[in-house]
Coordinates of C-alpha atoms in Angstrom, one line a residue:
Chain A
M1 CA 0.0 0.0 0.0
L2 CA 2.8 2.4 1.0
M3 CA 4.8 1.4 -2.0
E4 CA 1.8 2.0 -4.2
V5 CA 1.3 5.5 -2.8
K6 CA 5.0 6.2 -3.2
N7 CA 4.9 5.1 -6.9
Q8 CA 1.7 7.1 -7.5
I9 CA 3.4 10.3 -6.1
K10 CA 6.6 9.6 -8.3
V11 CA 4.3 9.5 -11.4
M12 CA 2.3 12.6 -10.2
I13 CA 5.7 14.6 -9.9
L14 CA 7.0 13.4 -13.2
S15 CA 3.6 14.2 -14.9
F16 CA 3.7 17.5 -13.4
K17 CA 7.3 18.1 -14.4
Y18 CA 6.5 17.3 -18.1
A19 CA 3.4 19.3 -18.1
V20 CA 5.4 22.4 -16.9
M21 CA 8.1 21.6 -19.5
R22 CA 5.4 21.7 -22.2
E23 CA 4.1 25.1 -21.0
M24 CA 7.7 26.4 -20.8
L25 CA 8.3 25.6 -24.5
N26 CA 7.0 29.1 -25.2
K27 CA 8.8 31.1 -22.6
V28 CA 7.3 34.4 -23.4
T29 CA 3.7 33.1 -23.3
F30 CA 4.5 31.2 -20.1
L31 CA 5.9 34.2 -18.2
S32 CA 3.3 36.8 -19.5
N33 CA 0.5 34.5 -18.5
I34 CA 1.9 34.6 -14.9
I35 CA 2.7 38.3 -14.9
F36 CA -0.6 39.4 -16.4
M37 CA -2.6 37.3 -14.0
I38 CA -0.9 39.0 -11.1
L39 CA -1.6 42.5 -12.5
N40 CA -5.2 41.5 -13.2
N41 CA -5.7 40.5 -9.6
S42 CA -4.0 43.7 -8.4
F43 CA -6.7 46.0 -10.0
F44 CA -9.4 44.4 -7.9
I45 CA -7.5 45.4 -4.7
I46 CA -7.4 49.0 -5.9
Q47 CA -11.3 49.0 -5.8
W48 CA -11.2 47.8 -2.2
V49 CA -8.6 50.5 -1.4
V50 CA -11.2 53.1 -2.8
L51 CA -14.0 51.4 -0.8
F52 CA -12.2 51.4 2.5
S53 CA -11.3 55.1 2.0
L54 CA -15.1 55.8 2.3
R55 CA -16.0 53.5 5.2
E56 CA -14.0 51.6 8.0
N57 CA -15.4 48.1 7.5
V58 CA -17.4 46.2 4.8
G59 CA -19.5 43.2 5.9
G60 CA -17.6 43.2 9.2
Y61 CA -14.2 42.8 7.5
T62 CA -11.3 45.4 7.8
F63 CA -9.0 46.2 4.9
N64 CA -6.4 43.8 6.3
Q65 CA -9.0 40.9 6.4
V66 CA -10.0 41.7 2.8
L67 CA -6.4 41.3 2.0
M68 CA -6.4 38.0 3.6
L69 CA -9.7 37.0 1.9
W70 CA -8.1 37.8 -1.5
A71 CA -4.9 36.0 -0.6
I72 CA -6.9 32.9 0.4
A73 CA -9.3 33.1 -2.7
S74 CA -6.5 33.6 -5.1
G75 CA -4.2 31.1 -3.5
T76 CA -6.8 28.3 -3.4
F77 CA -7.9 29.0 -7.0
G78 CA -4.2 29.0 -8.1
F79 CA -3.4 25.9 -6.3
A80 CA -6.5 24.0 -7.7
H81 CA -6.0 25.2 -11.3
F82 CA -2.2 25.0 -11.4
F83 CA -1.8 21.5 -10.0
F84 CA -5.2 20.0 -11.0
K85 CA -6.1 21.8 -14.2
K86 CA -7.6 18.7 -15.8
A87 CA -10.2 18.4 -13.0
Y88 CA -11.9 21.4 -14.6
S89 CA -12.2 19.6 -18.0
L90 CA -13.3 16.3 -16.5
S91 CA -16.7 16.6 -18.3
D92 CA -15.0 16.8 -21.7
T93 CA -12.5 14.0 -20.7
I94 CA -15.4 11.7 -19.8
T95 CA -17.7 12.6 -22.7
N96 CA -15.0 12.3 -25.4
G97 CA -13.6 9.0 -24.1
K98 CA -10.2 10.5 -23.1
L99 CA -10.1 8.4 -19.9
D100 CA -9.1 5.4 -21.8
A101 CA -5.4 6.3 -21.7
Y102 CA -5.5 6.4 -17.9
L103 CA -7.6 3.4 -17.6
V104 CA -5.0 1.2 -19.2
Q105 CA -2.3 2.3 -16.7
P106 CA -1.7 0.6 -13.4
K107 CA -2.3 3.8 -11.4
N108 CA -5.2 5.7 -9.9
V109 CA -7.3 6.8 -12.9
L110 CA -8.7 9.9 -11.2
I111 CA -5.3 11.2 -9.9
S112 CA -3.5 10.4 -13.1
C113 CA -6.0 12.2 -15.2
I114 CA -6.4 15.5 -13.1
T115 CA -2.6 16.0 -12.6
S116 CA -1.7 15.6 -16.2
D117 CA -1.8 19.3 -17.1
V118 CA -1.0 22.6 -15.6
S119 CA -2.3 26.2 -16.0
P120 CA 0.5 28.8 -16.1
S121 CA -1.9 31.7 -15.4
A122 CA -3.0 29.9 -12.2
L123 CA 0.6 30.0 -11.0
G124 CA 0.1 33.8 -11.3
D125 CA -2.9 33.5 -8.9
L126 CA -0.8 31.3 -6.4
I127 CA 2.0 33.8 -6.5
Y128 CA -0.4 36.7 -6.0
G129 CA -1.9 35.0 -3.0
Y130 CA 1.5 34.9 -1.3
I131 CA 2.2 38.6 -2.3
V132 CA -1.0 39.7 -0.7
I133 CA -0.7 37.6 2.5
F134 CA 2.8 39.2 3.0
L135 CA 1.2 42.6 2.5
S136 CA -1.3 41.8 5.2
G137 CA 1.4 41.3 7.7
I138 CA 3.2 38.0 8.1
T139 CA 4.5 35.7 10.8
I140 CA 5.8 32.2 10.6
S141 CA 2.7 30.7 12.0
K142 CA 0.5 32.8 9.8
F143 CA 2.6 31.7 6.8
I144 CA 2.2 28.0 7.7
L145 CA -1.5 28.4 8.4
Y146 CA -2.0 30.2 5.1
T147 CA -0.2 27.5 3.1
F148 CA -2.3 24.9 4.9
F149 CA -5.5 26.7 4.0
V150 CA -4.4 27.2 0.3
I151 CA -3.9 23.4 0.1
S152 CA -7.1 22.4 2.0
G153 CA -9.2 25.0 0.2
G154 CA -7.6 24.0 -3.2
I155 CA -8.3 20.4 -2.6
I156 CA -12.0 21.3 -1.7
M157 CA -12.3 23.3 -5.0
V158 CA -10.8 20.3 -6.9
D159 CA -13.3 17.9 -5.2
I160 CA -16.2 20.1 -6.2
A161 CA -14.8 20.1 -9.8
I162 CA -14.5 16.3 -9.7
I163 CA -18.1 15.8 -8.3
L164 CA -19.5 18.3 -11.0
G165 CA -17.4 16.7 -13.8
S166 CA -18.5 13.2 -12.8
L167 CA -22.1 14.2 -13.5
S168 CA -21.1 13.5 -17.2
F169 CA -21.2 9.8 -16.3
Y170 CA -24.9 10.2 -15.6
I171 CA -26.1 13.3 -17.6
S172 CA -24.9 13.9 -21.2
K173 CA -23.6 17.3 -21.9
S174 CA -23.3 18.3 -18.3
D175 CA -20.3 20.4 -18.9
M176 CA -22.4 23.6 -18.5
I177 CA -23.6 22.5 -15.1
A178 CA -20.0 21.8 -14.1
E179 CA -18.8 25.2 -15.4
T180 CA -21.6 27.1 -13.6
G181 CA -20.9 25.2 -10.4
N182 CA -17.2 25.9 -10.6
N183 CA -17.9 29.6 -11.3
F184 CA -20.0 29.8 -8.1
M185 CA -16.9 28.8 -6.2
I186 CA -15.2 32.0 -7.5
Y187 CA -18.0 34.5 -7.6
F188 CA -18.6 34.5 -3.8
A189 CA -15.1 33.9 -2.7
T190 CA -13.9 37.5 -2.9
Y191 CA -16.6 39.2 -0.8
P192 CA -16.8 39.3 3.0
D193 CA -19.2 36.8 4.4
G194 CA -20.9 39.4 6.5
I195 CA -22.8 40.8 3.4
F196 CA -24.6 37.4 3.0
K197 CA -27.5 36.5 5.1
G198 CA -30.0 33.7 5.6
I199 CA -30.2 30.9 3.1
V200 CA -27.4 32.2 0.9
K201 CA -25.0 32.0 4.0
I202 CA -26.2 28.4 4.7
L203 CA -25.5 27.6 1.1
L204 CA -22.0 29.1 1.4
F205 CA -21.2 26.7 4.2
T206 CA -22.7 23.6 2.6
I207 CA -23.4 23.1 -1.1
I208 CA -21.1 25.9 -2.3
P209 CA -18.4 25.5 0.5
I210 CA -16.7 28.8 0.1
G211 CA -17.2 29.3 3.8
I212 CA -14.8 26.4 4.4
T213 CA -12.4 27.2 1.7
T214 CA -12.2 31.0 2.3
Y215 CA -14.2 32.5 5.2
I216 CA -13.2 30.2 8.1
P217 CA -9.5 30.4 7.1
V218 CA -9.8 34.2 7.3
W219 CA -11.4 34.0 10.7
V220 CA -8.6 31.6 11.8
L221 CA -5.9 33.7 10.4
T222 CA -7.4 36.7 12.2
K223 CA -7.8 34.8 15.5
F224 CA -6.6 31.3 15.8
N225 CA -9.4 28.8 16.6
L226 CA -8.5 25.0 16.8
F227 CA -12.1 23.9 16.5
Y228 CA -12.5 25.7 13.2
L229 CA -9.1 24.4 11.9
L230 CA -10.1 20.8 12.8
G231 CA -13.6 21.5 11.2
V232 CA -11.8 22.4 7.9
I233 CA -9.6 19.3 8.0
A234 CA -12.6 17.0 8.6
F235 CA -14.6 18.6 5.8
T236 CA -11.7 18.4 3.3
I237 CA -11.4 14.6 4.1
C238 CA -15.1 14.0 3.9
I239 CA -15.6 15.8 0.6
T240 CA -12.4 14.1 -0.9
I241 CA -13.8 10.7 -0.1
F242 CA -17.2 11.8 -1.4
A243 CA -15.6 13.0 -4.7
F244 CA -13.7 9.8 -5.2
V245 CA -16.8 7.6 -4.5
I246 CA -18.9 9.6 -7.0
F247 CA -16.2 9.3 -9.6
Y248 CA -15.7 5.6 -9.2
K249 CA -19.4 4.9 -9.1
G250 CA -19.7 6.8 -12.3
L251 CA -16.8 5.1 -13.9
K252 CA -18.9 1.9 -14.1
R253 CA -21.1 3.8 -16.6
Y254 CA -18.2 5.1 -18.7
S255 CA -18.9 4.4 -22.3
S256 CA -15.6 5.6 -24.0
S257 CA -15.6 6.8 -27.5
N258 CA -13.8 6.3 -30.8
L259 CA -13.0 9.9 -31.3
M260 CA -9.5 10.6 -32.7
V261 CA -7.5 12.0 -29.8
A262 CA -4.0 13.4 -29.5
K263 CA -2.3 14.1 -26.2
I264 CA -1.0 17.6 -27.2
Chain B
M1 CA -2.2 -22.0 -21.7
K2 CA -5.3 -19.9 -22.2
V3 CA -4.5 -16.2 -21.7
I4 CA -8.0 -14.8 -22.6
E5 CA -11.2 -16.6 -21.7
V6 CA -14.5 -15.0 -22.8
K7 CA -17.9 -16.5 -21.9
N8 CA -21.2 -15.2 -23.1
L9 CA -20.0 -11.6 -23.0
S10 CA -22.6 -8.8 -23.6
K11 CA -22.4 -5.1 -23.5
S12 CA -25.3 -2.7 -24.2
F13 CA -25.6 1.0 -24.5
K14 CA -28.6 3.2 -23.7
V15 CA -29.1 5.6 -26.6
K16 CA -31.5 8.5 -26.7
I17 CA -34.0 8.5 -29.7
K18 CA -34.8 11.8 -31.2
E19 CA -37.3 12.6 -33.8
K20 CA -36.2 14.9 -36.6
G21 CA -36.4 18.6 -36.5
F22 CA -36.9 21.3 -33.7
K23 CA -40.2 19.8 -32.6
G24 CA -38.4 16.4 -32.2
S25 CA -35.8 18.1 -30.1
L26 CA -38.5 19.7 -27.8
K27 CA -40.3 16.3 -27.5
S28 CA -37.1 14.6 -26.5
I29 CA -36.6 17.1 -23.7
I30 CA -40.1 16.6 -22.3
H31 CA -40.6 12.9 -23.1
P32 CA -37.2 11.4 -23.7
K33 CA -37.2 8.0 -25.3
Y34 CA -34.4 5.6 -25.2
K35 CA -33.4 2.4 -27.0
I36 CA -30.9 -0.2 -25.9
I37 CA -28.2 -1.1 -28.4
K38 CA -26.4 -4.3 -27.9
A39 CA -22.9 -3.5 -29.0
V40 CA -21.6 -7.0 -28.0
N41 CA -24.1 -9.8 -27.9
N42 CA -23.3 -13.0 -26.2
I43 CA -19.8 -13.7 -27.5
S44 CA -17.4 -16.5 -26.3
F45 CA -13.9 -17.3 -27.3
D46 CA -10.5 -18.2 -25.9
V47 CA -7.0 -17.2 -26.9
E48 CA -3.8 -19.3 -26.3
E49 CA -0.5 -17.9 -25.2
G50 CA 1.7 -16.6 -28.0
E51 CA -1.3 -16.7 -30.5
M52 CA -1.6 -13.8 -33.0
I53 CA -5.3 -13.3 -33.4
A54 CA -7.2 -10.9 -35.6
F55 CA -10.5 -9.6 -34.3
I56 CA -12.2 -7.9 -37.3
G57 CA -15.5 -6.6 -38.4
P58 CA -17.1 -3.6 -40.0
N59 CA -17.4 -0.3 -38.2
G60 CA -19.8 -0.6 -35.3
A61 CA -19.4 -4.4 -35.1
G62 CA -18.3 -4.4 -31.4
K63 CA -14.6 -4.8 -31.9
S64 CA -13.5 -1.8 -30.0
T65 CA -16.1 -2.4 -27.2
T66 CA -14.8 -6.0 -26.7
I67 CA -11.2 -4.9 -26.7
K68 CA -12.1 -2.1 -24.1
M69 CA -13.8 -4.8 -21.9
L70 CA -10.8 -7.0 -22.1
T71 CA -8.5 -4.2 -21.1
G72 CA -10.7 -3.0 -18.2
I73 CA -11.7 0.3 -19.9
L74 CA -15.4 -0.7 -20.0
Y75 CA -17.5 -2.6 -17.6
R76 CA -19.4 -5.6 -19.0
N77 CA -23.2 -6.1 -18.6
E78 CA -23.2 -9.8 -18.7
G79 CA -20.8 -12.8 -19.1
E80 CA -17.4 -13.6 -17.9
I81 CA -14.0 -12.4 -18.8
K82 CA -10.7 -13.7 -17.6
V83 CA -7.5 -12.2 -19.0
L84 CA -4.4 -13.8 -17.6
N85 CA -6.7 -15.3 -14.9
L86 CA -7.8 -11.8 -13.8
D87 CA -11.1 -10.1 -14.1
P88 CA -10.5 -6.8 -16.1
S89 CA -13.3 -4.9 -14.1
K90 CA -12.2 -5.9 -10.7
D91 CA -8.4 -6.2 -11.1
R92 CA -7.8 -3.4 -13.6
K93 CA -4.6 -2.2 -12.1
K94 CA -3.1 -5.7 -11.6
L95 CA -4.1 -6.5 -15.2
A96 CA -2.5 -3.3 -16.6
Y97 CA 0.9 -4.5 -15.4
K98 CA 0.6 -7.4 -17.7
I99 CA -0.9 -6.1 -20.7
G100 CA -0.1 -3.5 -23.3
T101 CA -2.4 -1.4 -25.4
V102 CA -2.0 0.6 -28.6
F103 CA -5.0 2.5 -30.0
G104 CA -4.1 3.6 -33.4
Q105 CA -6.7 6.5 -33.2
K106 CA -5.5 7.7 -29.8
E107 CA -2.1 9.0 -28.9
Q108 CA -0.8 8.0 -25.5
L109 CA 2.6 9.8 -25.8
W110 CA 3.5 13.3 -24.7
M111 CA 3.9 15.2 -27.9
H112 CA 6.6 17.7 -26.7
L113 CA 8.8 15.0 -25.2
T114 CA 11.3 12.7 -27.0
P115 CA 10.4 9.0 -27.3
M116 CA 13.2 8.4 -24.8
D117 CA 11.6 10.7 -22.2
N118 CA 8.2 9.2 -22.9
F119 CA 9.5 5.7 -22.3
K120 CA 11.1 6.8 -19.1
F121 CA 7.7 8.2 -18.0
F122 CA 6.0 4.9 -19.0
A123 CA 8.6 3.0 -17.0
A124 CA 7.7 5.0 -13.9
I125 CA 4.0 4.3 -14.6
Y126 CA 4.8 0.6 -14.5
D127 CA 7.2 0.9 -11.5
I128 CA 10.2 -0.3 -13.4
P129 CA 13.5 0.6 -11.7
E130 CA 15.6 3.1 -13.7
K131 CA 18.5 0.8 -14.6
E132 CA 16.1 -2.0 -15.7
A133 CA 14.1 0.6 -17.6
E134 CA 17.2 1.8 -19.5
K135 CA 18.2 -1.7 -20.5
R136 CA 14.6 -2.5 -21.7
I137 CA 14.5 0.8 -23.7
E138 CA 17.8 -0.1 -25.3
E139 CA 16.6 -3.5 -26.2
L140 CA 13.2 -2.3 -27.7
S141 CA 14.8 0.6 -29.6
N142 CA 17.2 -1.9 -31.2
L143 CA 14.4 -4.3 -32.0
F144 CA 12.2 -1.5 -33.4
E145 CA 15.1 0.3 -35.1
M146 CA 14.5 3.6 -33.3
E147 CA 18.1 4.8 -32.7
S148 CA 17.9 7.6 -35.3
F149 CA 14.8 9.3 -33.8
I150 CA 14.8 8.3 -30.1
N151 CA 15.9 11.8 -29.0
T152 CA 13.6 13.7 -31.4
P153 CA 10.4 15.3 -29.9
V154 CA 7.4 13.2 -30.8
R155 CA 5.7 16.1 -32.5
N156 CA 8.5 16.2 -35.1
L157 CA 8.3 12.4 -35.9
S158 CA 6.5 10.9 -38.9
L159 CA 3.4 9.0 -38.4
G160 CA 5.3 5.7 -38.8
Q161 CA 7.9 6.6 -36.3
R162 CA 5.2 7.8 -33.9
I163 CA 3.3 4.6 -34.1
R164 CA 6.5 2.6 -33.6
S165 CA 7.1 4.8 -30.5
E166 CA 3.5 4.1 -29.3
I167 CA 4.1 0.3 -29.6
V168 CA 7.5 0.5 -27.7
A169 CA 5.8 2.5 -25.0
S170 CA 3.2 -0.1 -24.6
L171 CA 5.9 -2.8 -24.4
I172 CA 8.1 -1.2 -21.9
H173 CA 6.7 -3.4 -19.0
N174 CA 7.2 -6.6 -21.1
P175 CA 3.4 -7.3 -21.3
K176 CA 2.2 -10.9 -22.0
I177 CA -0.6 -9.6 -24.2
L178 CA -0.5 -6.8 -26.6
F179 CA -3.9 -5.3 -27.7
L180 CA -3.5 -3.5 -31.0
D181 CA -6.5 -1.5 -32.1
E182 CA -5.9 -0.5 -35.7
P183 CA -2.2 0.1 -35.3
T184 CA -1.5 0.8 -39.0
I185 CA -4.4 3.4 -39.5
G186 CA -3.2 6.2 -41.7
L187 CA 0.1 4.7 -42.6
D188 CA 1.5 4.3 -46.0
P189 CA 2.1 0.7 -47.4
V190 CA 5.9 0.7 -46.8
V191 CA 5.6 1.8 -43.2
K192 CA 2.7 -0.6 -42.6
E193 CA 4.8 -3.5 -43.9
N194 CA 7.6 -2.4 -41.6
I195 CA 5.4 -2.2 -38.6
R196 CA 4.0 -5.7 -39.4
K197 CA 7.5 -7.1 -39.5
L198 CA 8.4 -5.6 -36.2
I199 CA 5.2 -7.0 -34.5
K200 CA 6.0 -10.4 -36.0
K201 CA 9.6 -10.2 -34.7
M202 CA 8.3 -9.1 -31.2
N203 CA 5.9 -12.1 -31.1
K204 CA 8.8 -14.5 -32.0
E205 CA 11.3 -13.0 -29.5
Y206 CA 9.1 -12.6 -26.5
N207 CA 6.1 -14.9 -27.2
T208 CA 3.8 -12.1 -26.7
T209 CA 0.2 -12.8 -27.5
I210 CA -1.2 -10.3 -30.1
F211 CA -4.8 -9.4 -30.2
L212 CA -5.3 -7.2 -33.3
T213 CA -8.2 -5.3 -34.7
S214 CA -7.7 -3.8 -38.2
H215 CA -9.5 -2.9 -41.3
D216 CA -6.4 -3.7 -43.3
V217 CA -6.6 -7.2 -44.8
L218 CA -3.0 -7.4 -45.3
D219 CA -2.3 -6.8 -41.6
I220 CA -4.5 -9.7 -40.8
E221 CA -3.2 -12.0 -43.6
K222 CA 0.4 -11.3 -42.9
L223 CA 0.3 -11.3 -39.1
C224 CA -2.5 -13.6 -37.8
K225 CA -3.0 -17.4 -37.9
R226 CA -6.4 -17.1 -36.5
V227 CA -9.4 -14.8 -37.4
I228 CA -12.5 -14.0 -35.4
I229 CA -15.0 -12.1 -37.5
V230 CA -17.7 -10.0 -35.6
N231 CA -20.8 -8.3 -37.0
N232 CA -23.6 -6.7 -35.2
G233 CA -22.1 -7.6 -31.8
R234 CA -21.9 -11.4 -32.6
I235 CA -19.1 -13.7 -33.7
V236 CA -19.9 -14.8 -37.3
M237 CA -16.7 -16.7 -37.7
D238 CA -13.8 -18.0 -35.5
D239 CA -11.4 -20.0 -37.6
T240 CA -7.7 -20.3 -38.6
M241 CA -6.4 -18.3 -41.5
N242 CA -5.6 -21.4 -43.3
N243 CA -9.2 -22.7 -43.0
L244 CA -10.5 -19.4 -44.0
K245 CA -8.5 -19.5 -47.2
Y246 CA -9.3 -23.2 -47.7
H247 CA -13.1 -22.8 -47.3
Y248 CA -13.5 -19.4 -48.9
L249 CA -10.7 -19.2 -51.4
N250 CA -12.3 -22.0 -53.6
K251 CA -12.7 -19.6 -56.4
K252 CA -10.1 -18.7 -58.9
I253 CA -10.1 -15.7 -61.1
V254 CA -8.7 -16.4 -64.7
E255 CA -8.1 -13.4 -67.0
V256 CA -7.4 -14.5 -70.6
K257 CA -6.4 -12.3 -73.6
S258 CA -6.7 -14.4 -76.8
K259 CA -6.2 -14.1 -80.6
E260 CA -9.8 -15.4 -81.2
K261 CA -12.9 -15.3 -79.1
I262 CA -13.3 -18.3 -76.7
D263 CA -16.8 -19.6 -75.7
F264 CA -17.2 -20.6 -72.2
N265 CA -21.0 -20.5 -72.1
D266 CA -22.9 -23.5 -70.7
E267 CA -19.8 -24.7 -68.8
D268 CA -20.7 -25.7 -65.2
G269 CA -18.5 -24.0 -62.6
I270 CA -17.4 -21.2 -64.9
T271 CA -18.9 -17.7 -64.5
I272 CA -18.1 -15.0 -66.9
L273 CA -17.4 -11.9 -65.0
K274 CA -16.3 -9.6 -67.8
E275 CA -16.1 -10.0 -71.6
K276 CA -14.7 -7.5 -74.0
E277 CA -13.9 -8.5 -77.5
T278 CA -11.2 -11.2 -77.0
N279 CA -10.5 -10.3 -73.3
L280 CA -12.3 -12.6 -70.8
K281 CA -12.5 -12.5 -67.0
L282 CA -13.7 -15.8 -65.5
E283 CA -14.5 -17.0 -62.0
I284 CA -13.8 -20.8 -61.6
D285 CA -15.5 -22.7 -58.8
T286 CA -12.8 -25.2 -58.1
R287 CA -15.2 -27.5 -56.3
K288 CA -17.1 -28.0 -59.5
K289 CA -14.3 -27.7 -62.1
N290 CA -10.6 -28.3 -61.8
L291 CA -8.4 -25.4 -62.9
S292 CA -6.5 -27.7 -65.2
D293 CA -9.8 -28.8 -66.9
V294 CA -10.6 -25.2 -67.6
L295 CA -7.1 -24.6 -69.1
K296 CA -7.5 -27.7 -71.3
L297 CA -10.6 -25.9 -72.8
I298 CA -8.3 -23.1 -74.1
D299 CA -6.1 -23.8 -77.2
P300 CA -2.5 -22.7 -76.1
E301 CA -2.0 -21.4 -79.6
N302 CA -4.8 -18.9 -79.2
I303 CA -3.5 -17.4 -75.8
I304 CA -1.8 -14.1 -75.9
D305 CA -1.7 -13.7 -72.2
I306 CA -3.2 -15.4 -69.1
N307 CA -3.3 -14.5 -65.5
I308 CA -4.7 -16.7 -62.6
S309 CA -5.4 -15.3 -59.2
N310 CA -7.3 -16.0 -56.0
T311 CA -10.4 -14.0 -54.9
P312 CA -9.0 -11.2 -52.8
L313 CA -9.4 -11.9 -49.1
E314 CA -10.8 -8.4 -48.7
Q315 CA -13.7 -9.3 -50.9
I316 CA -14.4 -12.6 -49.0
I317 CA -14.4 -10.8 -45.6
S318 CA -16.6 -8.0 -46.9
E319 CA -19.0 -10.7 -48.2
I320 CA -19.0 -12.3 -44.7
Y321 CA -19.6 -8.8 -43.2
K322 CA -22.5 -8.2 -45.7
D323 CA -24.2 -11.5 -45.6
N324 CA -23.6 -12.4 -42.0
K325 CA -24.1 -16.0 -43.3
V326 CA -20.9 -17.9 -43.1
E327 CA -22.7 -21.2 -44.0
K328 CA -23.9 -19.8 -47.3
L329 CA -20.3 -19.0 -48.4
K330 CA -19.1 -22.4 -47.3
K331 CA -21.6 -24.1 -49.8

């Protein structure tokens, strides 16, 4: 079992290395994707600077907390899309029979599939997250906690993408549903949770778990709370198991395809 | 030793039926109707170790579906499959260590990497230690004559070189069975012939069982000793290549160019396929008439040119596809 995990990680690293090498073939595009994403994100912070010059807090958040919110939102998005880009095209992979190549390999199909590509612009998001968390004032413990929440939040985002992508096993052309669902995870992530009330707030801590990926991390970074931290860990484990179960249940319905496919 | 055992295997797909036009589209949203298509319908066969078997049929016959069930890509609906004593659905990972697959229509290699880097990646996938992998890569690159392009990125290789790389990548873990799904698709005749030679060489060197699907009759004729023909999800013929030729190649084509017109009308066992002035094309049923008897009917002085050939295997197979009645052809 341990050997199997070790070998899977070895293949994951190799796959990741090759995917990065592919993106770096065109150095200018690779670097400009990263830089422009950092610049693009920076413009949003300017809006918040203007807003906070008019009032002291928004939705119960101070400017420093908004910086943390952006750092977490950007970091989790960057982590999920950079390392697990293919989770976001799982619908297409399933519908067009592209899982075949992974199914004939003696490795975990889902992990091999979602780690086979990277998004350079998402690396820009990940770097931006670290820049902003430094701007919000950094300590070693805050840095470690932030990194932990980027990973846990990123994994939750990937899990949501897997669950939504796996719908393609059951519903044809469900890529739109998956896209909408994944966009929900971004839309709400950059606004303070104080502005949401009632049913929306419940949704944000359950079906669209931005509360777990972003809001709770901001609370813990502001004031450490072990209970919240353990809650995030438990939720991450549960949703990861759920995502794997949904995918593997669906895999039994996989119908492949004879489309001409190239691994470009 | 049997390496593949298939008993009463079936696989169905649920397909949505849609009436034509916009109205039909609306109707299919409100009241969707489905039909069940049996892609594979109760098929049974065995394959022995080291065999080279052709699994052929027209498009949509169920070849790829069967191959995908044998390799663990698709789950079966009914029946039993044992590949190297493993159930592909339950023991997919274990089986993957022992089999190799090449899908001519699907690239498995990283295009921006060289074949060498790709082989190293595949070696990691199959948990082969680095030194062992290097030795194996060297051995295979010699066998498949790849030295000249092993360090060129795959995207810059010709299609033939690419297919060769695909085959080597699927052999890196020394599989006992190699599934080839149309490996020569899109290749020119010279490259095809080269690939066939290499596959044959590999079968001889490592006793690898070859399970081949192809639309190219020459692939089948030159590589395989046994042929399974499927149509509409069922096996319509499972026989040796020799038997196929013996039973179905009982017709000869004779083309004669003569000085004067020859009359073959009313001769039993001779069918005139084409007649143009003194040029004749005949089909001889050798069960009714010996070829030598036919030749005796022609005055040697009258012959300008004569050509005797078999009915092309391609034609025989397409007749089997069309009629789906093997017995009819045997008669």
